[in-house]
Amino acid sequence: MSVTGAAIVAGVCGQPIRHSLSPVLHNAWIAALGLDAAYVPFAPAEAAFETFVLGLRGGAIRGLNVTIPFKEQALACADQISDLARLAGAANLLVFEADGTIRADNTDGPGLIEAIAVQAPGFDLGTAPAVILGAGGAARGAAAALALAGAPKVSIVNRTLSRAEAIAASIGGVVEAQPETELDGLLAKAGLVINATSLGLGGGAGPAARLELTPESAVVMDMVYKPLRTEFLRRAEAAGRRTVDGLEMLLRQAVPSFEAFFGVTPPASVDMRALALAQLGEAAK
Ligand code: NAP
């Protein structure tokens, strides 16, 4: 990899950032393409995020991916906000234009849609009522992406109903909040079920949703990717449902970010899934 004085620099900003997969992926793509570029991690103190980002205005670097806990704050720093980032209430991509403008976008949503297209080919989002379990930032982003992608209905079910109601009120349209007591009925009509809670993270039990109630054609996705095959996905597979894992979403959100930073599509020659699995310490699927 060559990094000269003319190199394009981009990075990822989070706190902590040590375990981020993004530098490994982006730098593998940079190396495969032979670009004069670098992608580096930043971990500003939580209170210093805004000062850090505003200091980059005017092109000090080309852009930033933004991760926990800065995705909401990133929106507030931007001059131009995409429809999806606004609906999601969060940005994971900031681009610093040469004229000083900061542009905010959200590629988590396209990452989710693309992951479904890759792992459940032929699945039609436009005809499938979706059920999202959870009402944190991940659920809000998923609801916004599905609503913009044309889902006929997006029902958010969460332990704390008021959080689901807040998302439904903010996004509006096809997005609704439903109490947990309605879950069985929603599952019976669902085309897509997504775990957007943190249940199952680190290997514990996932949400107790009765996935066997879903139609046979339903697709089940877990946003949790550690472990890769969560208990939730294993139960879905045992019920004969197609599944989509959280790692695919994580990987797919990186593609439009790379394009925004470096102006080229990542090369297909890099097996990003194998790279990520090696980094995560999981056997290749
Ligand atoms: P968050 O804001 O902390 O939200 C956590 C959600 O989990 C809330 O809805 C919470 O319910 C629910 N929850 C937690 N413990 C629960 C329990 N014991 N019983 C029932 N519900 C429980 O987290 P987030 O940022 O939205 O992230 C959620 C998950 O998605 C995380 O595992 C994260 O790693 C993953 N994620 C993956 C990707 C990807 O690219 N694959 C991207 C983003 C996030 P309450 O509201 O009732 O507390």
XYZ file of C-alpha atoms and ligand atoms in Angstrom:
333
model
C 0.000 0.000 0.000
C 1.379 3.390 -0.919
C 0.436 6.459 1.112
C 1.912 9.589 -0.442
C 1.284 13.246 0.259
C -1.573 13.078 -2.243
C -3.365 10.236 -0.442
C -7.125 10.351 0.150
C -7.771 9.819 3.862
C -10.988 8.588 5.448
C -11.747 6.918 8.745
C -14.146 5.591 11.321
C -15.046 7.351 14.543
C -16.435 5.657 17.647
C -15.800 5.167 21.340
C -14.397 2.574 21.755
C -13.178 1.867 18.221
C -10.537 -0.802 18.851
C -12.766 -3.714 17.699
C -14.167 -2.049 14.569
C -13.979 -4.187 11.425
C -14.091 -1.127 9.173
C -10.329 -0.377 8.992
C -9.585 -4.004 8.038
C -12.198 -3.991 5.263
C -11.516 -0.571 3.780
C -7.735 -1.004 3.826
C -8.040 -4.440 2.162
C -10.072 -2.818 -0.625
C -7.602 0.073 -0.877
C -4.704 -2.393 -1.185
C -6.499 -4.564 -3.764
C -7.220 -1.513 -5.912
C -3.728 -0.052 -5.388
C -5.209 3.271 -4.307
C -3.118 6.056 -2.813
C -5.356 6.174 0.257
C -5.703 5.262 3.925
C -8.596 4.514 6.289
C -7.887 5.097 9.963
C -9.669 4.740 13.349
C -10.517 7.731 15.589
C -11.759 7.570 19.178
C -12.424 11.112 20.421
C -13.652 11.575 23.982
C -17.467 11.512 24.043
C -17.712 15.201 24.904
C -15.265 16.141 22.120
C -17.076 14.603 19.135
C -18.588 17.820 17.777
C -15.326 19.777 18.066
C -13.516 16.902 16.342
C -15.966 16.722 13.428
C -16.319 20.467 12.911
C -12.511 20.700 12.837
C -12.506 18.428 9.794
C -14.771 20.788 7.848
C -13.236 21.940 4.591
C -11.569 18.703 3.547
C -8.914 17.800 6.168
C -10.058 14.278 5.422
C -12.554 13.011 2.811
C -15.026 11.466 5.173
C -15.882 9.476 8.270
C -17.911 6.476 9.187
C -19.541 7.048 12.540
C -20.430 4.367 15.028
C -21.628 4.005 18.629
C -22.143 6.317 20.494
C -21.900 9.143 17.946
C -24.492 8.320 15.247
C -27.149 10.712 16.570
C -24.675 13.518 17.259
C -23.304 13.150 13.734
C -26.629 14.359 12.331
C -26.429 17.556 14.356
C -23.025 18.409 12.841
C -24.209 18.117 9.229
C -25.359 20.811 6.789
C -27.015 18.373 4.398
C -28.884 15.299 5.615
C -30.226 12.493 3.408
C -33.884 11.444 3.746
C -32.859 8.086 5.195
C -30.507 9.585 7.795
C -33.239 12.016 8.839
C -35.848 9.268 9.159
C -33.391 6.965 10.934
C -32.456 9.798 13.299
C -28.826 8.812 12.879
C -25.915 9.058 10.437
C -23.107 6.549 10.011
C -21.472 8.439 7.148
C -20.160 12.007 7.027
C -18.583 13.400 3.865
C -16.532 16.593 4.047
C -16.955 18.541 0.829
C -14.199 20.860 -0.401
C -16.493 23.909 -0.011
C -16.805 23.262 3.738
C -20.176 21.513 3.622
C -20.693 18.408 5.774
C -23.010 15.814 4.239
C -24.659 13.148 6.421
C -26.021 9.836 5.191
C -27.003 6.476 6.595
C -25.676 3.367 4.866
C -26.889 0.967 7.608
C -30.307 0.994 5.899
C -28.997 0.086 2.438
C -26.752 -2.466 4.194
C -29.796 -4.159 5.691
C -31.690 -4.183 2.384
C -28.641 -5.483 0.499
C -27.998 -8.213 3.104
C -31.553 -9.480 2.587
C -31.082 -9.408 -1.200
C -27.830 -11.400 -0.896
C -28.879 -14.027 1.670
C -32.592 -14.310 0.785
C -32.544 -13.807 -3.006
C -35.924 -13.188 -4.604
C -37.511 -11.987 -1.369
C -39.921 -9.125 -2.138
C -39.758 -6.440 0.551
C -42.598 -4.572 -1.103
C -45.208 -7.213 -0.287
C -43.932 -8.427 3.096
C -45.254 -7.037 6.394
C -42.216 -6.665 8.654
C -41.970 -7.209 12.398
C -39.044 -5.572 14.181
C -38.210 -6.732 17.714
C -36.594 -3.915 19.696
C -36.821 -0.141 19.660
C -33.269 1.143 19.997
C -31.169 2.873 17.349
C -30.829 -0.295 15.272
C -34.612 -0.805 15.205
C -35.248 2.791 14.230
C -32.739 2.578 11.371
C -34.251 -0.695 10.164
C -37.791 0.716 10.304
C -36.754 3.795 8.313
C -34.976 1.694 5.678
C -37.894 -0.717 5.283
C -40.431 2.122 5.088
C -38.387 3.868 2.367
C -37.917 0.532 0.546
C -41.704 0.181 0.263
C -42.624 -2.336 2.976
C -46.438 -2.434 3.273
C -46.310 -2.426 7.088
C -43.558 -2.253 9.708
C -44.621 -3.259 13.229
C -42.255 -2.490 16.087
C -42.605 -4.660 19.183
C -40.534 -3.801 22.226
C -40.369 -4.613 25.928
C -40.781 -0.885 26.609
C -43.763 0.015 24.411
C -43.238 3.785 24.735
C -39.902 3.516 22.871
C -41.619 1.726 19.975
C -44.355 4.381 19.989
C -41.756 7.146 19.815
C -40.198 5.594 16.679
C -43.603 5.102 15.032
C -44.566 8.709 15.778
C -41.278 9.982 14.405
C -41.221 7.962 11.159
C -44.980 7.729 10.617
C -46.534 6.180 7.499
C -46.433 2.379 7.499
C -44.499 2.186 10.800
C -46.575 1.243 13.856
C -45.908 0.257 17.470
C -47.512 -2.882 18.887
C -47.523 -4.323 22.415
C -45.798 -7.671 23.017
C -49.234 -9.250 23.577
C -49.912 -8.825 19.819
C -46.703 -10.550 18.725
C -48.116 -14.008 17.911
C -50.754 -12.498 15.627
C -48.175 -10.301 13.895
C -45.812 -13.251 13.380
C -48.577 -15.286 11.744
C -48.787 -12.662 8.963
C -45.135 -11.586 8.826
C -42.996 -11.744 5.708
C -39.895 -10.526 7.518
C -38.926 -10.741 11.203
C -35.879 -8.858 12.467
C -34.225 -9.114 15.858
C -33.021 -5.575 16.589
C -32.748 -6.112 20.342
C -29.404 -6.842 21.953
C -30.731 -10.239 23.114
C -28.460 -13.044 21.909
C -25.360 -10.854 21.869
C -22.417 -12.826 23.223
C -24.199 -16.156 22.843
C -27.234 -15.905 25.123
C -30.848 -16.649 24.266
C -32.438 -14.388 21.649
C -35.961 -12.967 21.776
C -38.548 -15.602 22.682
C -40.688 -14.880 19.576
C -42.450 -18.028 18.284
C -40.872 -18.082 14.823
C -42.689 -21.304 13.889
C -45.894 -19.220 13.673
C -44.590 -17.284 10.655
C -45.607 -18.271 7.111
C -43.173 -20.770 5.542
C -42.015 -18.087 3.089
C -40.973 -15.703 5.891
C -37.388 -14.502 6.210
C -35.821 -14.122 9.664
C -32.925 -11.738 10.250
C -30.782 -11.121 13.315
C -28.864 -7.847 13.567
C -26.676 -9.406 16.276
C -23.540 -10.866 14.622
C -21.590 -12.104 17.644
C -22.030 -15.061 17.492
C -22.691 -15.329 13.777
C -25.266 -18.144 14.135
C -27.340 -16.802 16.996
C -29.864 -18.868 18.923
C -32.602 -16.800 17.186
C -31.295 -17.739 13.705
C -30.831 -21.364 14.704
C -34.464 -21.518 15.858
C -35.564 -19.938 12.560
C -33.557 -22.508 10.598
C -35.011 -25.341 12.678
C -38.474 -24.045 11.710
C -37.409 -24.135 8.056
C -37.244 -20.358 7.519
C -34.645 -18.573 5.395
C -32.241 -16.493 7.482
C -30.099 -13.370 7.094
C -27.240 -12.688 9.508
C -26.094 -9.411 11.034
C -22.580 -9.730 9.646
C -23.846 -9.450 6.077
C -25.558 -6.162 6.997
C -22.403 -4.875 8.675
C -20.348 -5.720 5.602
C -22.821 -4.298 3.088
C -23.036 -0.890 4.802
C -19.317 -0.467 4.140
C -19.724 -0.598 0.339
C -21.546 2.739 -0.242
C -19.235 4.348 2.329
C -16.157 3.239 0.372
C -17.719 4.554 -2.836
C -18.438 7.922 -1.190
C -14.858 8.249 0.089
C -12.815 6.939 -2.798
C -15.126 7.218 -5.815
C -14.795 3.558 -6.808
C -16.654 0.335 -6.053
C -14.843 -2.148 -3.775
C -13.272 -5.001 -5.768
C -15.118 -8.308 -5.752
C -11.737 -10.065 -5.508
C -11.574 -9.338 -1.762
C -13.541 -11.930 0.230
C -14.787 -9.473 2.826
C -16.821 -12.077 4.663
C -13.780 -14.302 5.162
C -11.743 -11.287 6.292
C -14.412 -10.280 8.791
C -14.850 -13.832 10.083
C -11.107 -14.151 10.617
C -11.196 -10.877 12.542
C -14.169 -12.010 14.598
C -12.535 -15.378 15.214
C -15.417 -17.377 13.709
C -15.091 -20.259 11.283
C -16.112 -19.329 7.723
C -19.793 -20.018 7.140
P -30.016 -0.293 22.042
O -30.311 1.073 21.549
O -29.305 -0.484 23.320
O -31.426 -1.099 22.101
C -31.491 -2.371 22.696
C -32.893 -2.963 22.473
O -32.871 -4.284 23.036
C -34.025 -2.203 23.166
O -35.169 -2.280 22.371
C -34.192 -2.992 24.457
O -35.521 -2.930 25.001
C -33.956 -4.397 23.960
N -33.567 -5.261 25.067
C -32.377 -5.275 25.728
N -32.416 -6.215 26.707
C -33.647 -6.794 26.650
C -34.291 -7.836 27.393
N -33.663 -8.462 28.401
N -35.544 -8.184 27.046
C -36.193 -7.558 26.039
N -35.647 -6.562 25.306
C -34.382 -6.193 25.602
O -29.143 -1.116 20.971
P -29.054 -0.866 19.383
O -27.951 0.091 19.099
O -30.413 -0.601 18.859
O -28.503 -2.303 18.891
C -29.289 -3.484 19.008
C -28.503 -4.667 18.463
O -28.299 -4.534 17.052
C -27.121 -4.807 19.084
O -26.875 -6.166 19.340
C -26.178 -4.316 17.989
O -24.915 -4.945 18.040
C -26.931 -4.734 16.746
N -26.591 -3.927 15.557
C -26.117 -4.572 14.458
C -25.831 -3.863 13.305
C -25.329 -4.584 12.092
O -24.797 -3.956 11.172
N -25.471 -5.892 12.047
C -26.013 -2.474 13.278
C -26.520 -1.835 14.421
C -26.793 -2.586 15.558
P -35.969 -1.709 25.974
O -36.245 -0.538 25.094
O -37.188 -2.237 26.639
O -34.805 -1.493 26.923
